[in-house]
mmCIF file of C-alpha atoms in Angstrom:
data_model
loop_
_atom_site.group_PDB
_atom_site.id
_atom_site.type_symbol
_atom_site.label_atom_id
_atom_site.label_comp_id
_atom_site.label_asym_id
_atom_site.label_seq_id
_atom_site.Cartn_x
_atom_site.Cartn_y
_atom_site.Cartn_z
ATOM 1 C CA UNK A 2 0.026 0.052 0.003
ATOM 2 C CA UNK A 3 1.265 3.531 -1.046
ATOM 3 C CA UNK A 4 2.119 5.712 1.991
ATOM 4 C CA UNK A 5 2.595 9.236 0.582
ATOM 5 C CA UNK A 6 3.039 10.492 4.087
ATOM 6 C CA UNK A 7 6.135 8.396 4.802
ATOM 7 C CA UNK A 8 8.624 10.630 6.609
ATOM 8 C CA UNK A 9 12.263 10.975 5.552
ATOM 9 C CA UNK A 10 15.230 11.857 7.767
ATOM 10 C CA UNK A 11 16.735 15.170 7.028
ATOM 11 C CA UNK A 12 20.515 15.109 8.040
ATOM 12 C CA UNK A 13 21.073 18.829 8.090
ATOM 13 C CA UNK A 14 18.081 19.723 10.194
ATOM 14 C CA UNK A 15 18.263 16.429 12.128
ATOM 15 C CA UNK A 16 14.531 16.142 11.856
ATOM 16 C CA UNK A 17 11.930 13.930 10.318
ATOM 17 C CA UNK A 18 10.212 15.544 7.385
ATOM 18 C CA UNK A 19 7.348 14.794 4.926
ATOM 19 C CA UNK A 20 6.461 15.899 1.426
ATOM 20 C CA UNK A 21 3.284 15.350 -0.172
ATOM 21 C CA UNK A 22 0.520 16.862 -2.427
ATOM 22 C CA UNK A 23 -2.723 17.997 -1.092
ATOM 23 C CA UNK A 24 -5.102 18.950 -3.860
ATOM 24 C CA UNK A 25 -3.178 20.989 -6.243
ATOM 25 C CA UNK A 26 -0.631 22.192 -3.647
ATOM 26 C CA UNK A 27 2.683 20.473 -2.772
ATOM 27 C CA UNK A 28 3.424 20.585 0.919
ATOM 28 C CA UNK A 29 6.554 20.176 2.812
ATOM 29 C CA UNK A 30 6.659 19.899 6.689
ATOM 30 C CA UNK A 31 9.025 19.082 9.621
ATOM 31 C CA UNK A 32 7.680 16.871 12.035
ATOM 32 C CA UNK A 33 7.623 17.413 15.844
ATOM 33 C CA UNK A 34 9.096 13.918 16.423
ATOM 34 C CA UNK A 35 12.913 14.146 16.966
ATOM 35 C CA UNK A 36 15.501 11.508 16.882
ATOM 36 C CA UNK A 37 16.454 9.074 14.115
ATOM 37 C CA UNK A 38 15.420 6.009 15.906
ATOM 38 C CA UNK A 39 11.767 7.306 16.295
ATOM 39 C CA UNK A 40 10.655 6.214 12.768
ATOM 40 C CA UNK A 41 7.503 4.594 14.100
ATOM 41 C CA UNK A 42 6.358 7.684 15.870
ATOM 42 C CA UNK A 43 7.281 9.860 12.957
ATOM 43 C CA UNK A 44 5.141 7.644 10.628
ATOM 44 C CA UNK A 45 2.131 8.063 12.871
ATOM 45 C CA UNK A 46 2.529 11.778 13.133
ATOM 46 C CA UNK A 47 2.967 12.112 9.502
ATOM 47 C CA UNK A 48 -0.081 9.984 8.652
ATOM 48 C CA UNK A 49 -2.310 11.952 11.055
ATOM 49 C CA UNK A 50 -0.962 15.055 9.382
ATOM 50 C CA UNK A 51 -1.754 13.915 5.963
ATOM 51 C CA UNK A 52 -5.183 12.783 6.766
ATOM 52 C CA UNK A 53 -6.125 15.893 8.686
ATOM 53 C CA UNK A 54 -4.891 18.162 5.772
ATOM 54 C CA UNK A 55 -6.897 16.154 3.268
ATOM 55 C CA UNK A 56 -10.097 16.547 5.430
ATOM 56 C CA UNK A 57 -9.691 20.255 5.451
ATOM 57 C CA UNK A 58 -8.977 20.265 1.667
ATOM 58 C CA UNK A 59 -12.307 18.375 1.064
ATOM 59 C CA UNK A 60 -14.317 20.652 3.453
ATOM 60 C CA UNK A 61 -13.065 23.592 1.581
ATOM 61 C CA UNK A 62 -13.982 22.158 -1.644
ATOM 62 C CA UNK A 63 -17.564 21.344 -0.399
ATOM 63 C CA UNK A 64 -17.975 24.703 0.922
ATOM 64 C CA UNK A 65 -17.108 26.402 -2.458
ATOM 65 C CA UNK A 66 -20.315 26.712 -4.377
ATOM 66 C CA UNK A 67 -20.493 27.573 -8.109
ATOM 67 C CA UNK A 68 -21.389 31.109 -8.856
ATOM 68 C CA UNK A 69 -25.009 31.465 -10.177
ATOM 69 C CA UNK A 70 -25.642 32.082 -13.852
ATOM 70 C CA UNK A 71 -26.050 35.643 -14.604
ATOM 71 C CA UNK A 72 -29.474 35.516 -15.943
ATOM 72 C CA UNK A 73 -30.610 33.761 -12.749
ATOM 73 C CA UNK A 74 -28.837 36.318 -10.655
ATOM 74 C CA UNK A 75 -30.603 39.048 -12.653
ATOM 75 C CA UNK A 76 -33.892 37.568 -12.088
ATOM 76 C CA UNK A 77 -33.434 37.193 -8.322
ATOM 77 C CA UNK A 78 -32.136 40.798 -8.340
ATOM 78 C CA UNK A 79 -35.232 42.092 -10.065
ATOM 79 C CA UNK A 80 -37.516 39.880 -7.710
ATOM 80 C CA UNK A 81 -35.898 41.657 -4.813
ATOM 81 C CA UNK A 82 -36.997 45.146 -6.060
ATOM 82 C CA UNK A 83 -33.718 45.793 -7.995
ATOM 83 C CA UNK A 84 -33.590 48.426 -10.649
ATOM 84 C CA UNK A 85 -34.820 47.079 -13.983
ATOM 85 C CA UNK A 86 -34.347 50.267 -16.101
ATOM 86 C CA UNK A 87 -31.356 49.124 -18.053
ATOM 87 C CA UNK A 88 -31.030 45.414 -16.840
ATOM 88 C CA UNK A 89 -33.722 43.836 -19.044
ATOM 89 C CA UNK A 90 -31.952 45.372 -22.187
ATOM 90 C CA UNK A 91 -28.674 43.880 -20.910
ATOM 91 C CA UNK A 92 -30.065 40.408 -20.234
ATOM 92 C CA UNK A 93 -31.700 40.536 -23.696
ATOM 93 C CA UNK A 94 -28.477 41.577 -25.518
ATOM 94 C CA UNK A 95 -26.434 38.842 -23.507
ATOM 95 C CA UNK A 96 -29.053 36.086 -24.745
ATOM 96 C CA UNK A 97 -28.700 37.441 -28.390
ATOM 97 C CA UNK A 98 -25.018 37.727 -28.589
ATOM 98 C CA UNK A 99 -23.532 34.400 -29.940
ATOM 99 C CA UNK A 100 -20.179 34.978 -28.527
ATOM 100 C CA UNK A 101 -21.474 34.986 -24.983
ATOM 101 C CA UNK A 102 -22.620 31.650 -23.440
ATOM 102 C CA UNK A 103 -26.198 31.665 -22.456
ATOM 103 C CA UNK A 104 -25.264 30.007 -19.224
ATOM 104 C CA UNK A 105 -22.452 32.321 -18.390
ATOM 105 C CA UNK A 106 -21.817 32.745 -14.657
ATOM 106 C CA UNK A 107 -21.369 35.825 -12.825
ATOM 107 C CA UNK A 108 -17.690 35.232 -11.871
ATOM 108 C CA UNK A 109 -17.112 34.946 -15.827
ATOM 109 C CA UNK A 110 -18.347 38.463 -16.595
ATOM 110 C CA UNK A 111 -14.993 40.246 -17.271
ATOM 111 C CA UNK A 112 -13.991 43.130 -19.380
ATOM 112 C CA UNK A 113 -14.236 41.158 -22.713
ATOM 113 C CA UNK A 114 -17.891 40.430 -21.908
ATOM 114 C CA UNK A 115 -18.479 43.961 -21.004
ATOM 115 C CA UNK A 116 -16.972 44.986 -24.286
ATOM 116 C CA UNK A 117 -19.122 42.705 -26.442
ATOM 117 C CA UNK A 118 -22.319 44.024 -24.562
ATOM 118 C CA UNK A 119 -21.162 47.547 -25.235
ATOM 119 C CA UNK A 120 -20.823 47.061 -28.950
ATOM 120 C CA UNK A 121 -24.305 45.624 -29.010
ATOM 121 C CA UNK A 122 -26.049 48.280 -26.849
ATOM 122 C CA UNK A 123 -24.034 51.442 -26.734
ATOM 123 C CA UNK A 124 -21.618 51.425 -29.840
ATOM 124 C CA UNK A 125 -21.558 55.166 -30.199
ATOM 125 C CA UNK A 126 -22.088 56.790 -26.709
ATOM 126 C CA UNK A 127 -19.752 58.208 -24.149
ATOM 127 C CA UNK A 128 -17.919 56.061 -21.507
ATOM 128 C CA UNK A 129 -19.848 57.800 -18.785
ATOM 129 C CA UNK A 130 -23.142 56.525 -20.196
ATOM 130 C CA UNK A 131 -21.736 53.093 -20.658
ATOM 131 C CA UNK A 132 -20.592 53.041 -17.225
ATOM 132 C CA UNK A 133 -23.945 54.222 -15.899
ATOM 133 C CA UNK A 134 -26.246 51.988 -18.098
ATOM 134 C CA UNK A 135 -24.070 48.831 -18.508
ATOM 135 C CA UNK A 136 -21.292 48.568 -15.867
ATOM 136 C CA UNK A 137 -23.221 49.767 -12.841
ATOM 137 C CA UNK A 138 -26.324 47.524 -13.369
ATOM 138 C CA UNK A 139 -24.163 44.500 -14.065
ATOM 139 C CA UNK A 140 -22.164 45.143 -10.901
ATOM 140 C CA UNK A 141 -25.239 45.467 -8.911
ATOM 141 C CA UNK A 142 -26.382 42.034 -10.066
ATOM 142 C CA UNK A 143 -23.093 40.604 -9.109
ATOM 143 C CA UNK A 144 -23.010 42.289 -5.691
ATOM 144 C CA UNK A 145 -26.480 41.193 -4.970
ATOM 145 C CA UNK A 146 -25.902 37.522 -5.789
ATOM 146 C CA UNK A 147 -22.663 37.418 -3.632
ATOM 147 C CA UNK A 148 -23.864 39.312 -0.650
ATOM 148 C CA UNK A 149 -24.516 37.273 2.596
ATOM 149 C CA UNK A 150 -28.005 37.110 3.956
ATOM 150 C CA UNK A 151 -28.921 37.245 7.575
ATOM 151 C CA UNK A 152 -31.115 34.503 9.028
ATOM 152 C CA UNK A 153 -34.076 36.765 8.830
ATOM 153 C CA UNK A 154 -34.635 38.824 5.641
ATOM 154 C CA UNK A 155 -35.166 42.348 6.158
ATOM 155 C CA UNK A 156 -38.493 44.082 5.548
ATOM 156 C CA UNK A 157 -38.551 46.295 2.565
ATOM 157 C CA UNK A 158 -37.640 49.885 3.284
ATOM 158 C CA UNK A 159 -40.337 52.522 3.239
ATOM 159 C CA UNK A 160 -38.084 54.304 0.644
ATOM 160 C CA UNK A 161 -38.911 51.955 -2.089
ATOM 161 C CA UNK A 162 -42.368 53.820 -1.873
ATOM 162 C CA UNK A 163 -43.353 56.598 -4.282
ATOM 163 C CA UNK A 164 -46.642 58.114 -4.950
ATOM 164 C CA UNK A 165 -48.729 57.918 -8.138
ATOM 165 C CA UNK A 166 -50.141 61.217 -9.446
ATOM 166 C CA UNK A 167 -53.648 59.928 -8.069
ATOM 167 C CA UNK A 168 -52.163 59.338 -4.642
ATOM 168 C CA UNK A 169 -50.403 62.719 -4.580
ATOM 169 C CA UNK A 170 -53.612 64.343 -5.500
ATOM 170 C CA UNK A 171 -55.354 63.001 -2.455
ATOM 171 C CA UNK A 172 -52.601 64.053 -0.173
ATOM 172 C CA UNK A 173 -52.633 67.799 -1.603
ATOM 173 C CA UNK A 174 -56.457 67.780 -1.385
ATOM 174 C CA UNK A 175 -56.179 66.546 2.361
ATOM 175 C CA UNK A 176 -53.560 69.328 2.949
ATOM 176 C CA UNK A 177 -56.134 71.818 1.736
ATOM 177 C CA UNK A 178 -59.069 70.544 3.424
ATOM 178 C CA UNK A 179 -60.423 72.845 6.216
ATOM 179 C CA UNK A 180 -61.778 69.898 8.120
ATOM 180 C CA UNK A 181 -58.333 68.264 8.219
ATOM 181 C CA UNK A 182 -55.883 71.181 8.934
ATOM 182 C CA UNK A 183 -58.092 74.122 9.613
ATOM 183 C CA UNK A 184 -57.572 73.636 13.235
ATOM 184 C CA UNK A 185 -53.804 73.757 13.359
ATOM 185 C CA UNK A 186 -52.742 74.940 9.947
ATOM 186 C CA UNK A 187 -55.075 77.567 8.588
ATOM 187 C CA UNK A 188 -52.263 79.114 6.461
ATOM 188 C CA UNK A 189 -51.910 75.738 4.616
ATOM 189 C CA UNK A 190 -48.080 75.551 5.325
ATOM 190 C CA UNK A 191 -48.060 71.733 5.182
ATOM 191 C CA UNK A 192 -49.660 72.044 1.787
ATOM 192 C CA UNK A 193 -46.817 74.398 0.789
ATOM 193 C CA UNK A 194 -44.132 72.042 1.925
ATOM 194 C CA UNK A 195 -45.725 69.028 0.189
ATOM 195 C CA UNK A 196 -46.012 70.879 -3.084
ATOM 196 C CA UNK A 197 -42.496 72.137 -2.958
ATOM 197 C CA UNK A 198 -40.995 68.561 -2.247
ATOM 198 C CA UNK A 199 -42.952 66.947 -4.864
ATOM 199 C CA UNK A 200 -42.278 69.781 -7.478
ATOM 200 C CA UNK A 201 -38.472 70.356 -6.643
ATOM 201 C CA UNK A 202 -36.963 66.988 -5.307
ATOM 202 C CA UNK A 203 -35.802 68.810 -2.184
ATOM 203 C CA UNK A 204 -35.514 66.523 0.951
ATOM 204 C CA UNK A 205 -37.284 67.900 4.202
ATOM 205 C CA UNK A 206 -33.926 69.010 5.813
ATOM 206 C CA UNK A 207 -32.989 70.854 2.619
ATOM 207 C CA UNK A 208 -36.372 72.591 2.432
ATOM 208 C CA UNK A 209 -36.159 73.946 6.040
ATOM 209 C CA UNK A 210 -32.944 75.686 5.059
ATOM 210 C CA UNK A 211 -34.335 77.470 1.987
ATOM 211 C CA UNK A 212 -34.270 81.260 2.411
ATOM 212 C CA UNK A 213 -36.905 83.553 0.873
ATOM 213 C CA UNK A 214 -33.903 84.947 -1.307
ATOM 214 C CA UNK A 215 -33.022 81.347 -2.593
ATOM 215 C CA UNK A 216 -36.414 81.443 -4.509
ATOM 216 C CA UNK A 217 -36.396 82.561 -8.191
ATOM 217 C CA UNK A 218 -40.085 82.278 -9.452
ATOM 218 C CA UNK A 219 -38.875 83.805 -12.693
ATOM 219 C CA UNK A 220 -36.958 80.862 -13.917
ATOM 220 C CA UNK A 221 -39.138 78.310 -11.697
ATOM 221 C CA UNK A 222 -36.068 77.569 -9.827
ATOM 222 C CA UNK A 223 -34.664 77.583 -6.155
ATOM 223 C CA UNK A 224 -31.084 77.516 -5.059
ATOM 224 C CA UNK A 225 -30.591 74.601 -2.548
ATOM 225 C CA UNK A 226 -27.337 75.615 -0.700
ATOM 226 C CA UNK A 227 -27.537 73.688 2.510
ATOM 227 C CA UNK A 228 -27.327 70.017 1.528
ATOM 228 C CA UNK A 229 -26.143 66.735 3.063
ATOM 229 C CA UNK A 230 -23.444 66.207 0.499
ATOM 230 C CA UNK A 231 -21.040 68.271 -1.599
ATOM 231 C CA UNK A 232 -22.829 67.308 -4.718
ATOM 232 C CA UNK A 233 -26.332 68.220 -3.577
ATOM 233 C CA UNK A 234 -26.041 72.091 -3.703
ATOM 234 C CA UNK A 235 -27.943 73.068 -6.821
ATOM 235 C CA UNK A 236 -30.386 74.921 -8.780
ATOM 236 C CA UNK A 237 -33.474 72.802 -8.378
ATOM 237 C CA UNK A 238 -36.285 73.360 -10.969
ATOM 238 C CA UNK A 239 -39.742 73.740 -9.185
ATOM 239 C CA UNK A 240 -42.848 72.631 -11.292
ATOM 240 C CA UNK A 241 -45.177 75.507 -12.068
ATOM 241 C CA UNK A 242 -47.998 73.687 -10.299
ATOM 242 C CA UNK A 243 -46.066 73.851 -6.954
ATOM 243 C CA UNK A 244 -45.723 77.589 -7.334
ATOM 244 C CA UNK A 245 -49.615 77.605 -7.756
ATOM 245 C CA UNK A 246 -50.021 75.356 -4.845
ATOM 246 C CA UNK A 247 -47.573 77.336 -2.463
ATOM 247 C CA UNK A 248 -49.219 80.754 -3.131
ATOM 248 C CA UNK A 249 -47.758 83.372 -0.994
ATOM 249 C CA UNK A 250 -44.443 82.577 0.702
ATOM 250 C CA UNK A 251 -42.486 84.715 3.107
ATOM 251 C CA UNK A 252 -40.390 87.568 1.388
ATOM 252 C CA UNK A 253 -37.668 87.320 3.806
ATOM 253 C CA UNK A 254 -36.112 84.664 6.162
ATOM 254 C CA UNK A 255 -37.048 81.025 6.074
ATOM 255 C CA UNK A 256 -39.380 80.400 3.224
ATOM 256 C CA UNK A 257 -41.060 77.351 4.817
ATOM 257 C CA UNK A 258 -42.501 77.712 8.274
ATOM 258 C CA UNK A 259 -44.068 75.364 10.735
ATOM 259 C CA UNK A 260 -47.890 75.380 10.952
ATOM 260 C CA UNK A 261 -47.773 77.769 13.842
ATOM 261 C CA UNK A 262 -45.798 80.437 11.643
ATOM 262 C CA UNK A 263 -42.436 79.942 13.375
ATOM 263 C CA UNK A 264 -39.216 78.904 11.723
ATOM 264 C CA UNK A 265 -38.133 75.166 12.203
ATOM 265 C CA UNK A 266 -35.304 74.248 14.454
ATOM 266 C CA UNK A 267 -32.446 73.152 12.194
ATOM 267 C CA UNK A 268 -31.085 69.772 12.889
ATOM 268 C CA UNK A 269 -28.616 67.407 11.394
ATOM 269 C CA UNK A 270 -30.334 65.206 8.887
ATOM 270 C CA UNK A 271 -33.452 66.977 9.758
ATOM 271 C CA UNK A 272 -37.109 66.195 8.505
ATOM 272 C CA UNK A 273 -38.863 64.776 11.466
ATOM 273 C CA UNK A 274 -39.955 68.248 12.534
ATOM 274 C CA UNK A 275 -42.880 68.119 10.273
ATOM 275 C CA UNK A 276 -43.993 64.528 10.930
ATOM 276 C CA UNK A 277 -47.099 65.292 13.041
ATOM 277 C CA UNK A 278 -48.574 67.649 10.628
ATOM 278 C CA UNK A 279 -47.677 65.413 7.596
ATOM 279 C CA UNK A 280 -49.068 62.212 9.267
ATOM 280 C CA UNK A 281 -52.347 64.078 9.908
ATOM 281 C CA UNK A 282 -52.738 64.878 6.272
ATOM 282 C CA UNK A 283 -51.495 61.418 5.128
ATOM 283 C CA UNK A 284 -54.031 59.581 7.228
ATOM 284 C CA UNK A 285 -56.759 61.778 5.857
ATOM 285 C CA UNK A 286 -55.570 61.038 2.402
ATOM 286 C CA UNK A 287 -55.972 57.307 2.974
ATOM 287 C CA UNK A 288 -52.183 56.620 2.694
ATOM 288 C CA UNK A 289 -50.272 54.191 4.839
ATOM 289 C CA UNK A 290 -47.434 54.978 7.399
ATOM 290 C CA UNK A 291 -44.804 53.838 4.795
ATOM 291 C CA UNK A 292 -45.365 57.215 3.292
ATOM 292 C CA UNK A 293 -43.150 59.660 4.965
ATOM 293 C CA UNK A 294 -42.077 63.146 3.926
ATOM 294 C CA UNK A 295 -38.780 61.764 2.451
ATOM 295 C CA UNK A 296 -40.884 59.526 0.187
ATOM 296 C CA UNK A 297 -41.814 62.778 -1.713
ATOM 297 C CA UNK A 298 -38.108 62.988 -2.991
ATOM 298 C CA UNK A 299 -38.349 59.435 -4.418
ATOM 299 C CA UNK A 300 -41.627 60.419 -5.938
ATOM 300 C CA UNK A 301 -40.199 63.504 -7.660
ATOM 301 C CA UNK A 302 -37.197 61.584 -8.834
ATOM 302 C CA UNK A 303 -39.657 58.968 -10.511
ATOM 303 C CA UNK A 304 -41.810 61.603 -11.978
ATOM 304 C CA UNK A 305 -39.068 63.793 -13.140
ATOM 305 C CA UNK A 306 -37.319 60.843 -14.903
ATOM 306 C CA UNK A 307 -40.535 60.016 -16.864
ATOM 307 C CA UNK A 308 -40.243 63.454 -18.554
ATOM 308 C CA UNK A 309 -36.539 64.197 -18.945
ATOM 309 C CA UNK A 310 -33.094 62.618 -19.430
ATOM 310 C CA UNK A 311 -31.248 60.964 -16.753
ATOM 311 C CA UNK A 312 -28.358 63.323 -16.894
ATOM 312 C CA UNK A 313 -30.799 66.124 -16.207
ATOM 313 C CA UNK A 314 -32.238 64.135 -13.369
ATOM 314 C CA UNK A 315 -28.701 63.820 -11.733
ATOM 315 C CA UNK A 316 -28.137 67.415 -12.026
ATOM 316 C CA UNK A 317 -31.448 68.609 -10.679
ATOM 317 C CA UNK A 318 -31.509 66.033 -7.988
ATOM 318 C CA UNK A 319 -27.986 66.606 -6.834
ATOM 319 C CA UNK A 320 -26.500 63.150 -7.266
ATOM 320 C CA UNK A 321 -22.831 62.665 -8.111
ATOM 321 C CA UNK A 322 -23.216 58.894 -8.744
ATOM 322 C CA UNK A 323 -25.658 57.360 -11.284
ATOM 323 C CA UNK A 324 -26.167 54.295 -8.813
ATOM 324 C CA UNK A 325 -27.460 56.605 -6.351
ATOM 325 C CA UNK A 326 -29.970 58.359 -8.630
ATOM 326 C CA UNK A 327 -31.013 54.865 -9.894
ATOM 327 C CA UNK A 328 -32.137 53.978 -6.334
ATOM 328 C CA UNK A 329 -34.523 56.906 -6.226
ATOM 329 C CA UNK A 330 -36.044 56.320 -9.697
ATOM 330 C CA UNK A 331 -38.638 53.577 -9.162
ATOM 331 C CA UNK A 332 -40.270 51.365 -11.821
ATOM 332 C CA UNK A 333 -43.241 53.241 -13.354
ATOM 333 C CA UNK A 334 -45.860 52.436 -16.113
ATOM 334 C CA UNK A 335 -45.392 53.950 -19.530
ATOM 335 C CA UNK A 336 -48.364 56.108 -19.198
ATOM 336 C CA UNK A 337 -46.986 58.096 -16.027
ATOM 337 C CA UNK A 338 -45.869 60.996 -18.206
ATOM 338 C CA UNK A 339 -49.408 61.585 -19.675
ATOM 339 C CA UNK A 340 -50.918 60.999 -16.183
ATOM 340 C CA UNK A 341 -48.728 63.523 -14.724
ATOM 341 C CA UNK A 342 -49.310 66.071 -17.374
ATOM 342 C CA UNK A 343 -53.049 65.477 -17.001
ATOM 343 C CA UNK A 344 -52.771 66.341 -13.294
ATOM 344 C CA UNK A 345 -50.710 69.561 -14.006
ATOM 345 C CA UNK A 346 -47.277 68.315 -13.324
ATOM 346 C CA UNK A 347 -45.098 69.441 -16.055
ATOM 347 C CA UNK A 348 -41.126 69.064 -15.345
ATOM 348 C CA UNK A 349 -40.014 69.830 -18.741
ATOM 349 C CA UNK A 350 -40.104 73.663 -18.402
ATOM 350 C CA UNK A 351 -42.808 74.067 -21.048
ATOM 351 C CA UNK A 352 -46.575 73.004 -21.554
ATOM 352 C CA UNK A 353 -47.092 69.820 -23.533
ATOM 353 C CA UNK A 354 -49.273 69.468 -26.579
ATOM 354 C CA UNK A 355 -51.169 66.272 -26.670
ATOM 355 C CA UNK A 356 -53.088 66.485 -23.544
ATOM 356 C CA UNK A 357 -55.548 68.729 -21.741
ATOM 357 C CA UNK A 358 -53.196 70.517 -19.220
ATOM 358 C CA UNK A 359 -54.252 70.190 -15.609
ATOM 359 C CA UNK A 360 -57.707 68.659 -16.334
ATOM 360 C CA UNK A 361 -57.550 66.563 -13.219
ATOM 361 C CA UNK A 362 -56.509 69.182 -10.820
ATOM 362 C CA UNK A 363 -58.511 68.948 -7.593
ATOM 363 C CA UNK A 364 -56.680 71.703 -5.556
#
């Protein structure tokens, strides 16, 4: 019987040594047994070492799972509310390209595969566009497939939520209803804030820091100077309907006040200061508690994207990275643009043509 672990005496080191192969690796070891006369003890130690190393090798081999097929990983990513905006085209191109195996696994997606997909999908566009619409979605699928899950899957974040035009109409109507807000907000300051966030994409904390001097009704814009990141200061476009809903704003000092007419206390990562008033309006509108003030920024991003280019969305929304902006833009139906225009929401800077502008306005 072959004994690959059989020890040999090393004269120079005056030690028993072994040399054998485990898997694809050649291993050399000095044994703890000393003395040339201790061959039997050396053999026992060598055999035990050989078997333990092979057991470890086999355990590691069993633990190594094959990476999933890219198309399967993409489907799982979409099922888990991943962004589908560019991914469906990528999967279709991958299946169509004869140079790429249909069963390619995610660990086989390399620069060569990306280059093939680039030629099929974006042969004449800038590299920034390729990165945003091809590399980022592919990377998102791979990262999603490789991430470690906890024992209990996390509940969906409220920030996957956005409002349809019809839901927003209910929210605005409730914010203007005297039976809902008349007792605590007779000046309709909650309506002003909701209209501003939906129409500009500003977060609650950004809105509280807007000064009257930052508003520029002549160009339908507002300067957002106090922002969470360096990329966020920007000229935000404010939809014309928002100006109509906001009516008269202060001419100096903070532009958006609490229902009692006092300025908000500014906090880091602020936004919760308006929660009580917002929740009263939200409940009256029949919307669930997953709808928070910050959901209005996600709503704006989705609405704005339905009428404008992605590059303009990033500039108006204050995002430096395309993957961040992609998280805000949700899946929306193809008729969203027409529905928005029918409700009076025009983010294009001009009136549309093939619709009756504002025909569904309730407030």
